[in-house]
Every structure is written in structure tokens, then in C-alpha cells.
mmCIF file of N, CA and C in Angstrom:
data_model
loop_
_atom_site.group_PDB
_atom_site.id
_atom_site.type_symbol
_atom_site.label_atom_id
_atom_site.label_comp_id
_atom_site.label_asym_id
_atom_site.label_seq_id
_atom_site.Cartn_x
_atom_site.Cartn_y
_atom_site.Cartn_z
ATOM 1 N N MET A 51 -69.205 151.507 -113.011
ATOM 2 C CA MET A 51 -70.431 151.949 -112.530
ATOM 3 C C MET A 51 -70.251 152.928 -111.366
ATOM 4 N N ILE A 52 -70.922 154.038 -111.376
ATOM 5 C CA ILE A 52 -70.831 155.088 -110.364
ATOM 6 C C ILE A 52 -71.897 154.802 -109.279
ATOM 7 N N ALA A 53 -71.498 154.806 -108.045
ATOM 8 C CA ALA A 53 -72.415 154.568 -106.967
ATOM 9 C C ALA A 53 -73.335 155.751 -106.782
ATOM 10 N N GLU A 54 -74.540 155.453 -106.387
ATOM 11 C CA GLU A 54 -75.518 156.527 -106.122
ATOM 12 C C GLU A 54 -75.096 157.321 -104.854
ATOM 13 N N PRO A 55 -75.230 158.652 -104.927
ATOM 14 C CA PRO A 55 -74.979 159.386 -103.677
ATOM 15 C C PRO A 55 -76.100 159.098 -102.720
ATOM 16 N N LEU A 56 -75.780 158.610 -101.539
ATOM 17 C CA LEU A 56 -76.767 158.092 -100.618
ATOM 18 C C LEU A 56 -77.528 159.236 -99.883
ATOM 19 N N GLY A 57 -76.873 160.331 -99.648
ATOM 20 C CA GLY A 57 -77.497 161.418 -98.888
ATOM 21 C C GLY A 57 -78.770 161.943 -99.467
ATOM 22 N N GLY A 58 -78.909 161.873 -100.788
ATOM 23 C CA GLY A 58 -80.106 162.424 -101.408
ATOM 24 C C GLY A 58 -81.203 161.399 -101.614
ATOM 25 N N LEU A 59 -80.977 160.138 -101.239
ATOM 26 C CA LEU A 59 -81.998 159.126 -101.457
ATOM 27 C C LEU A 59 -83.051 159.174 -100.406
ATOM 28 N N ALA A 60 -84.234 158.763 -100.799
ATOM 29 C CA ALA A 60 -85.379 158.649 -99.831
ATOM 30 C C ALA A 60 -85.105 157.465 -98.889
ATOM 31 N N ASP A 61 -85.700 157.554 -97.740
ATOM 32 C CA ASP A 61 -85.520 156.488 -96.753
ATOM 33 C C ASP A 61 -85.937 155.108 -97.322
ATOM 34 N N GLU A 62 -86.982 155.110 -98.051
ATOM 35 C CA GLU A 62 -87.452 153.854 -98.614
ATOM 36 C C GLU A 62 -86.400 153.176 -99.462
ATOM 37 N N ARG A 63 -85.700 153.966 -100.289
ATOM 38 C CA ARG A 63 -84.633 153.463 -101.136
ATOM 39 C C ARG A 63 -83.439 153.003 -100.279
ATOM 40 N N LEU A 64 -83.095 153.712 -99.270
ATOM 41 C CA LEU A 64 -82.052 153.326 -98.370
ATOM 42 C C LEU A 64 -82.364 151.992 -97.712
ATOM 43 N N VAL A 65 -83.594 151.797 -97.286
ATOM 44 C CA VAL A 65 -84.023 150.556 -96.683
ATOM 45 C C VAL A 65 -83.893 149.436 -97.662
ATOM 46 N N GLU A 66 -84.273 149.667 -98.892
ATOM 47 C CA GLU A 66 -84.161 148.594 -99.938
ATOM 48 C C GLU A 66 -82.700 148.215 -100.139
ATOM 49 N N LEU A 67 -81.834 149.221 -100.233
ATOM 50 C CA LEU A 67 -80.416 148.959 -100.441
ATOM 51 C C LEU A 67 -79.826 148.227 -99.259
ATOM 52 N N ALA A 68 -80.157 148.667 -98.044
ATOM 53 C CA ALA A 68 -79.675 148.045 -96.854
ATOM 54 C C ALA A 68 -80.122 146.570 -96.738
ATOM 55 N N ALA A 69 -81.371 146.304 -97.148
ATOM 56 C CA ALA A 69 -81.873 144.963 -97.135
ATOM 57 C C ALA A 69 -81.138 144.042 -98.101
ATOM 58 N N ASP A 70 -80.593 144.661 -99.149
ATOM 59 C CA ASP A 70 -79.775 143.936 -100.109
ATOM 60 C C ASP A 70 -78.313 143.848 -99.695
ATOM 61 N N GLY A 71 -77.990 144.298 -98.504
ATOM 62 C CA GLY A 71 -76.637 144.140 -97.976
ATOM 63 C C GLY A 71 -75.741 145.379 -98.121
ATOM 64 N N ASP A 72 -76.316 146.525 -98.500
ATOM 65 C CA ASP A 72 -75.536 147.722 -98.655
ATOM 66 C C ASP A 72 -75.291 148.395 -97.266
ATOM 67 N N GLY A 73 -74.129 148.168 -96.717
ATOM 68 C CA GLY A 73 -73.769 148.740 -95.393
ATOM 69 C C GLY A 73 -73.761 150.282 -95.390
ATOM 70 N N ASP A 74 -73.346 150.843 -96.481
ATOM 71 C CA ASP A 74 -73.352 152.334 -96.517
ATOM 72 C C ASP A 74 -74.768 152.879 -96.468
ATOM 73 N N ALA A 75 -75.705 152.207 -97.088
ATOM 74 C CA ALA A 75 -77.089 152.636 -97.101
ATOM 75 C C ALA A 75 -77.652 152.597 -95.651
ATOM 76 N N PHE A 76 -77.325 151.557 -94.944
ATOM 77 C CA PHE A 76 -77.744 151.431 -93.531
ATOM 78 C C PHE A 76 -77.087 152.511 -92.713
ATOM 79 N N ALA A 77 -75.787 152.765 -92.983
ATOM 80 C CA ALA A 77 -75.080 153.796 -92.228
ATOM 81 C C ALA A 77 -75.760 155.170 -92.427
ATOM 82 N N GLU A 78 -76.211 155.433 -93.638
ATOM 83 C CA GLU A 78 -76.901 156.678 -93.939
ATOM 84 C C GLU A 78 -78.219 156.733 -93.165
ATOM 85 N N LEU A 79 -78.993 155.653 -93.098
ATOM 86 C CA LEU A 79 -80.194 155.628 -92.279
ATOM 87 C C LEU A 79 -79.881 155.898 -90.818
ATOM 88 N N TYR A 80 -78.787 155.329 -90.341
ATOM 89 C CA TYR A 80 -78.370 155.520 -88.957
ATOM 90 C C TYR A 80 -78.033 156.976 -88.714
ATOM 91 N N ARG A 81 -77.235 157.590 -89.587
ATOM 92 C CA ARG A 81 -76.865 158.967 -89.421
ATOM 93 C C ARG A 81 -78.144 159.873 -89.486
ATOM 94 N N ARG A 82 -78.957 159.526 -90.328
ATOM 95 C CA ARG A 82 -80.152 160.355 -90.567
ATOM 96 C C ARG A 82 -81.137 160.313 -89.435
ATOM 97 N N HIS A 83 -81.300 159.130 -88.793
ATOM 98 C CA HIS A 83 -82.376 159.003 -87.798
ATOM 99 C C HIS A 83 -81.899 158.715 -86.405
ATOM 100 N N LEU A 84 -80.615 158.575 -86.140
ATOM 101 C CA LEU A 84 -80.132 158.423 -84.766
ATOM 102 C C LEU A 84 -80.601 159.582 -83.879
ATOM 103 N N PRO A 85 -80.438 160.832 -84.288
ATOM 104 C CA PRO A 85 -80.874 161.942 -83.418
ATOM 105 C C PRO A 85 -82.334 161.832 -82.931
ATOM 106 N N LEU A 86 -83.197 161.458 -83.832
ATOM 107 C CA LEU A 86 -84.632 161.314 -83.444
ATOM 108 C C LEU A 86 -84.845 160.146 -82.508
ATOM 109 N N VAL A 87 -84.248 159.015 -82.783
ATOM 110 C CA VAL A 87 -84.346 157.824 -81.931
ATOM 111 C C VAL A 87 -83.792 158.137 -80.541
ATOM 112 N N LEU A 88 -82.602 158.784 -80.502
ATOM 113 C CA LEU A 88 -82.043 159.146 -79.164
ATOM 114 C C LEU A 88 -82.938 160.125 -78.430
ATOM 115 N N ALA A 89 -83.481 161.122 -79.091
ATOM 116 C CA ALA A 89 -84.299 162.090 -78.410
ATOM 117 C C ALA A 89 -85.585 161.414 -77.858
ATOM 118 N N PHE A 90 -86.146 160.503 -78.648
ATOM 119 C CA PHE A 90 -87.303 159.782 -78.138
ATOM 120 C C PHE A 90 -86.992 158.998 -76.890
ATOM 121 N N LEU A 91 -85.868 158.265 -76.953
ATOM 122 C CA LEU A 91 -85.503 157.439 -75.804
ATOM 123 C C LEU A 91 -85.041 158.246 -74.587
ATOM 124 N N ARG A 92 -84.404 159.350 -74.833
ATOM 125 C CA ARG A 92 -84.027 160.269 -73.701
ATOM 126 C C ARG A 92 -85.238 160.801 -73.007
ATOM 127 N N ARG A 93 -86.257 161.225 -73.787
ATOM 128 C CA ARG A 93 -87.484 161.702 -73.176
ATOM 129 C C ARG A 93 -88.169 160.645 -72.349
ATOM 130 N N GLN A 94 -88.114 159.408 -72.765
ATOM 131 C CA GLN A 94 -88.819 158.341 -72.086
ATOM 132 C C GLN A 94 -88.024 157.839 -70.844
ATOM 133 N N THR A 95 -86.707 157.813 -70.921
ATOM 134 C CA THR A 95 -85.869 157.307 -69.835
ATOM 135 C C THR A 95 -85.298 158.335 -68.914
ATOM 136 N N ARG A 96 -85.102 159.511 -69.439
ATOM 137 C CA ARG A 96 -84.443 160.626 -68.714
ATOM 138 C C ARG A 96 -83.025 160.230 -68.297
ATOM 139 N N ARG A 97 -82.435 159.240 -69.016
ATOM 140 C CA ARG A 97 -81.077 158.779 -68.759
ATOM 141 C C ARG A 97 -80.368 158.699 -70.062
ATOM 142 N N PRO A 98 -79.404 159.630 -70.338
ATOM 143 C CA PRO A 98 -78.649 159.554 -71.601
ATOM 144 C C PRO A 98 -77.945 158.268 -71.813
ATOM 145 N N ASP A 99 -77.352 157.666 -70.820
ATOM 146 C CA ASP A 99 -76.628 156.398 -70.956
ATOM 147 C C ASP A 99 -77.524 155.310 -71.392
ATOM 148 N N LEU A 100 -78.669 155.166 -70.773
ATOM 149 C CA LEU A 100 -79.634 154.141 -71.140
ATOM 150 C C LEU A 100 -80.234 154.390 -72.520
ATOM 151 N N ALA A 101 -80.522 155.662 -72.805
ATOM 152 C CA ALA A 101 -81.031 155.992 -74.155
ATOM 153 C C ALA A 101 -80.077 155.600 -75.233
ATOM 154 N N ALA A 102 -78.785 155.814 -75.017
ATOM 155 C CA ALA A 102 -77.744 155.447 -75.986
ATOM 156 C C ALA A 102 -77.722 153.899 -76.142
ATOM 157 N N ASP A 103 -77.756 153.182 -75.055
ATOM 158 C CA ASP A 103 -77.762 151.719 -75.136
ATOM 159 C C ASP A 103 -78.978 151.222 -75.941
ATOM 160 N N LEU A 104 -80.117 151.776 -75.627
ATOM 161 C CA LEU A 104 -81.378 151.384 -76.279
ATOM 162 C C LEU A 104 -81.372 151.776 -77.760
ATOM 163 N N ALA A 105 -80.751 152.879 -78.088
ATOM 164 C CA ALA A 105 -80.673 153.321 -79.494
ATOM 165 C C ALA A 105 -79.776 152.335 -80.245
ATOM 166 N N ALA A 106 -78.710 151.896 -79.635
ATOM 167 C CA ALA A 106 -77.825 150.906 -80.290
ATOM 168 C C ALA A 106 -78.580 149.612 -80.507
ATOM 169 N N GLU A 107 -79.369 149.181 -79.511
ATOM 170 C CA GLU A 107 -80.178 147.958 -79.608
ATOM 171 C C GLU A 107 -81.224 148.133 -80.711
ATOM 172 N N THR A 108 -81.762 149.320 -80.856
ATOM 173 C CA THR A 108 -82.785 149.615 -81.894
ATOM 174 C C THR A 108 -82.161 149.402 -83.277
ATOM 175 N N PHE A 109 -81.044 149.959 -83.519
ATOM 176 C CA PHE A 109 -80.423 149.857 -84.865
ATOM 177 C C PHE A 109 -79.923 148.455 -85.142
ATOM 178 N N ILE A 110 -79.433 147.761 -84.113
ATOM 179 C CA ILE A 110 -79.046 146.411 -84.291
ATOM 180 C C ILE A 110 -80.264 145.551 -84.681
ATOM 181 N N ALA A 111 -81.365 145.798 -84.038
ATOM 182 C CA ALA A 111 -82.607 145.013 -84.363
ATOM 183 C C ALA A 111 -83.086 145.363 -85.753
ATOM 184 N N ALA A 112 -82.958 146.627 -86.108
ATOM 185 C CA ALA A 112 -83.400 147.064 -87.478
ATOM 186 C C ALA A 112 -82.583 146.357 -88.520
ATOM 187 N N LEU A 113 -81.259 146.325 -88.353
ATOM 188 C CA LEU A 113 -80.411 145.656 -89.323
ATOM 189 C C LEU A 113 -80.669 144.179 -89.393
ATOM 190 N N SER A 114 -80.866 143.575 -88.212
ATOM 191 C CA SER A 114 -81.192 142.162 -88.154
ATOM 192 C C SER A 114 -82.491 141.860 -88.900
ATOM 193 N N SER A 115 -83.466 142.693 -88.688
ATOM 194 C CA SER A 115 -84.741 142.531 -89.346
ATOM 195 C C SER A 115 -84.630 142.602 -90.891
ATOM 196 N N LEU A 116 -83.841 143.526 -91.345
ATOM 197 C CA LEU A 116 -83.620 143.668 -92.806
ATOM 198 C C LEU A 116 -82.861 142.461 -93.324
ATOM 199 N N ARG A 117 -81.839 142.072 -92.672
ATOM 200 C CA ARG A 117 -81.029 140.927 -93.105
ATOM 201 C C ARG A 117 -81.823 139.647 -93.017
ATOM 202 N N GLY A 118 -82.814 139.585 -92.182
ATOM 203 C CA GLY A 118 -83.634 138.408 -91.990
ATOM 204 C C GLY A 118 -84.779 138.352 -93.040
ATOM 205 N N GLY A 119 -84.844 139.340 -93.923
ATOM 206 C CA GLY A 119 -85.825 139.303 -94.986
ATOM 207 C C GLY A 119 -87.163 139.960 -94.619
ATOM 208 N N ARG A 120 -87.253 140.531 -93.397
ATOM 209 C CA ARG A 120 -88.501 141.198 -93.029
ATOM 210 C C ARG A 120 -88.367 142.680 -93.440
ATOM 211 N N PHE A 121 -89.341 143.191 -94.079
ATOM 212 C CA PHE A 121 -89.314 144.552 -94.528
ATOM 213 C C PHE A 121 -90.140 145.427 -93.574
ATOM 214 N N PRO A 122 -89.680 146.657 -93.395
ATOM 215 C CA PRO A 122 -90.367 147.596 -92.496
ATOM 216 C C PRO A 122 -91.608 148.186 -93.163
ATOM 217 N N PRO A 123 -92.451 148.837 -92.355
ATOM 218 C CA PRO A 123 -93.552 149.552 -92.943
ATOM 219 C C PRO A 123 -93.054 150.676 -93.876
ATOM 220 N N PRO A 124 -93.930 151.339 -94.598
ATOM 221 C CA PRO A 124 -93.508 152.309 -95.571
ATOM 222 C C PRO A 124 -92.677 153.463 -94.954
ATOM 223 N N SER A 125 -92.927 153.763 -93.700
ATOM 224 C CA SER A 125 -92.196 154.882 -93.090
ATOM 225 C C SER A 125 -91.028 154.304 -92.250
ATOM 226 N N ALA A 126 -89.806 154.652 -92.660
ATOM 227 C CA ALA A 126 -88.636 154.183 -91.907
ATOM 228 C C ALA A 126 -88.611 154.817 -90.487
ATOM 229 N N VAL A 127 -89.098 156.001 -90.365
ATOM 230 C CA VAL A 127 -89.151 156.700 -89.056
ATOM 231 C C VAL A 127 -90.086 155.922 -88.160
ATOM 232 N N ALA A 128 -91.257 155.652 -88.613
ATOM 233 C CA ALA A 128 -92.233 154.897 -87.796
ATOM 234 C C ALA A 128 -91.677 153.535 -87.423
ATOM 235 N N TRP A 129 -91.031 152.889 -88.356
ATOM 236 C CA TRP A 129 -90.476 151.547 -88.135
ATOM 237 C C TRP A 129 -89.413 151.673 -87.045
ATOM 238 N N LEU A 130 -88.510 152.587 -87.134
ATOM 239 C CA LEU A 130 -87.430 152.724 -86.139
ATOM 240 C C LEU A 130 -87.964 153.102 -84.756
ATOM 241 N N LEU A 131 -88.919 154.003 -84.753
ATOM 242 C CA LEU A 131 -89.517 154.389 -83.466
ATOM 243 C C LEU A 131 -90.323 153.238 -82.814
ATOM 244 N N THR A 132 -90.914 152.396 -83.637
ATOM 245 C CA THR A 132 -91.595 151.226 -83.114
ATOM 246 C C THR A 132 -90.605 150.259 -82.496
ATOM 247 N N ILE A 133 -89.507 150.029 -83.171
ATOM 248 C CA ILE A 133 -88.445 149.213 -82.611
ATOM 249 C C ILE A 133 -87.912 149.800 -81.328
ATOM 250 N N ALA A 134 -87.670 151.088 -81.326
ATOM 251 C CA ALA A 134 -87.184 151.779 -80.145
ATOM 252 C C ALA A 134 -88.152 151.618 -78.973
ATOM 253 N N ARG A 135 -89.453 151.748 -79.242
ATOM 254 C CA ARG A 135 -90.461 151.590 -78.211
ATOM 255 C C ARG A 135 -90.452 150.195 -77.679
ATOM 256 N N SER A 136 -90.297 149.218 -78.527
ATOM 257 C CA SER A 136 -90.218 147.806 -78.090
ATOM 258 C C SER A 136 -88.968 147.584 -77.240
ATOM 259 N N LYS A 137 -87.866 148.115 -77.629
ATOM 260 C CA LYS A 137 -86.634 148.006 -76.777
ATOM 261 C C LYS A 137 -86.789 148.682 -75.447
ATOM 262 N N LEU A 138 -87.530 149.813 -75.392
ATOM 263 C CA LEU A 138 -87.817 150.505 -74.170
ATOM 264 C C LEU A 138 -88.619 149.651 -73.259
ATOM 265 N N ILE A 139 -89.713 149.103 -73.799
ATOM 266 C CA ILE A 139 -90.588 148.254 -73.001
ATOM 267 C C ILE A 139 -89.789 147.016 -72.458
ATOM 268 N N ASP A 140 -88.991 146.410 -73.307
ATOM 269 C CA ASP A 140 -88.167 145.280 -72.821
ATOM 270 C C ASP A 140 -87.235 145.703 -71.697
ATOM 271 N N SER A 141 -86.734 146.928 -71.816
ATOM 272 C CA SER A 141 -85.809 147.420 -70.751
ATOM 273 C C SER A 141 -86.560 147.624 -69.433
ATOM 274 N N PHE A 142 -87.748 148.189 -69.531
ATOM 275 C CA PHE A 142 -88.581 148.361 -68.324
ATOM 276 C C PHE A 142 -88.913 146.951 -67.646
ATOM 277 N N ARG A 143 -89.194 146.010 -68.512
ATOM 278 C CA ARG A 143 -89.525 144.679 -68.026
ATOM 279 C C ARG A 143 -88.308 144.068 -67.324
ATOM 280 N N ARG A 144 -87.101 144.367 -67.841
ATOM 281 C CA ARG A 144 -85.871 143.824 -67.217
ATOM 282 C C ARG A 144 -85.516 144.599 -65.976
ATOM 283 N N GLY A 145 -86.192 145.712 -65.695
ATOM 284 C CA GLY A 145 -85.919 146.515 -64.498
ATOM 285 C C GLY A 145 -84.805 147.493 -64.601
ATOM 286 N N ARG A 146 -84.456 147.880 -65.870
ATOM 287 C CA ARG A 146 -83.363 148.813 -66.070
ATOM 288 C C ARG A 146 -83.762 150.226 -65.675
#
């Protein structure tokens, strides 16, 4: 069986594959959306180091959510930015 080329797949398909345990599919989501998540967090924090930490937390939470059987909304971008916003709020609450 020949594996699907991941780069041409829609986000929704990548999310489905990642939820089924496909690490390469999640890696493609990460590569595809890390720049946007980082840009959002940099604008909000004005600290590249904190933005990078929060982006890592965002993708860890996303993977954990998928592995836990919870599915994201139809838009992977909206889902990831919602997680990033939640991580940002948590960070502000912790006084970072």
C-alpha cells in the first residue's frame, strides 16, 4: 500500500489521520500552522521566547485532545488559535 502524500491533504483529513494515531499527519499540521500560531502569540505577548513556549503548549494540547477522542471544530486553524488563546490566557493568569 502506498501512503498518501500528506502535503496535498486538506486540514480536515490531516486531523482525522492524526486522531487515528498518524504522527506524520500531525507533523504536517504542525508545519503548516506553526507560523500562524507563532505570529498570533508574538503579537499578543511581544516576547518571542514566550510565544514559542505557548506555541509548543498549543500543539501539545491539540495532540492530547485528538488522542483523547475529542475532535476539533471544522476549521483546524480556528481550533488551533482557540487553543493558543486559551494557553495565552492561562499564561497571563500565571503571571508570565
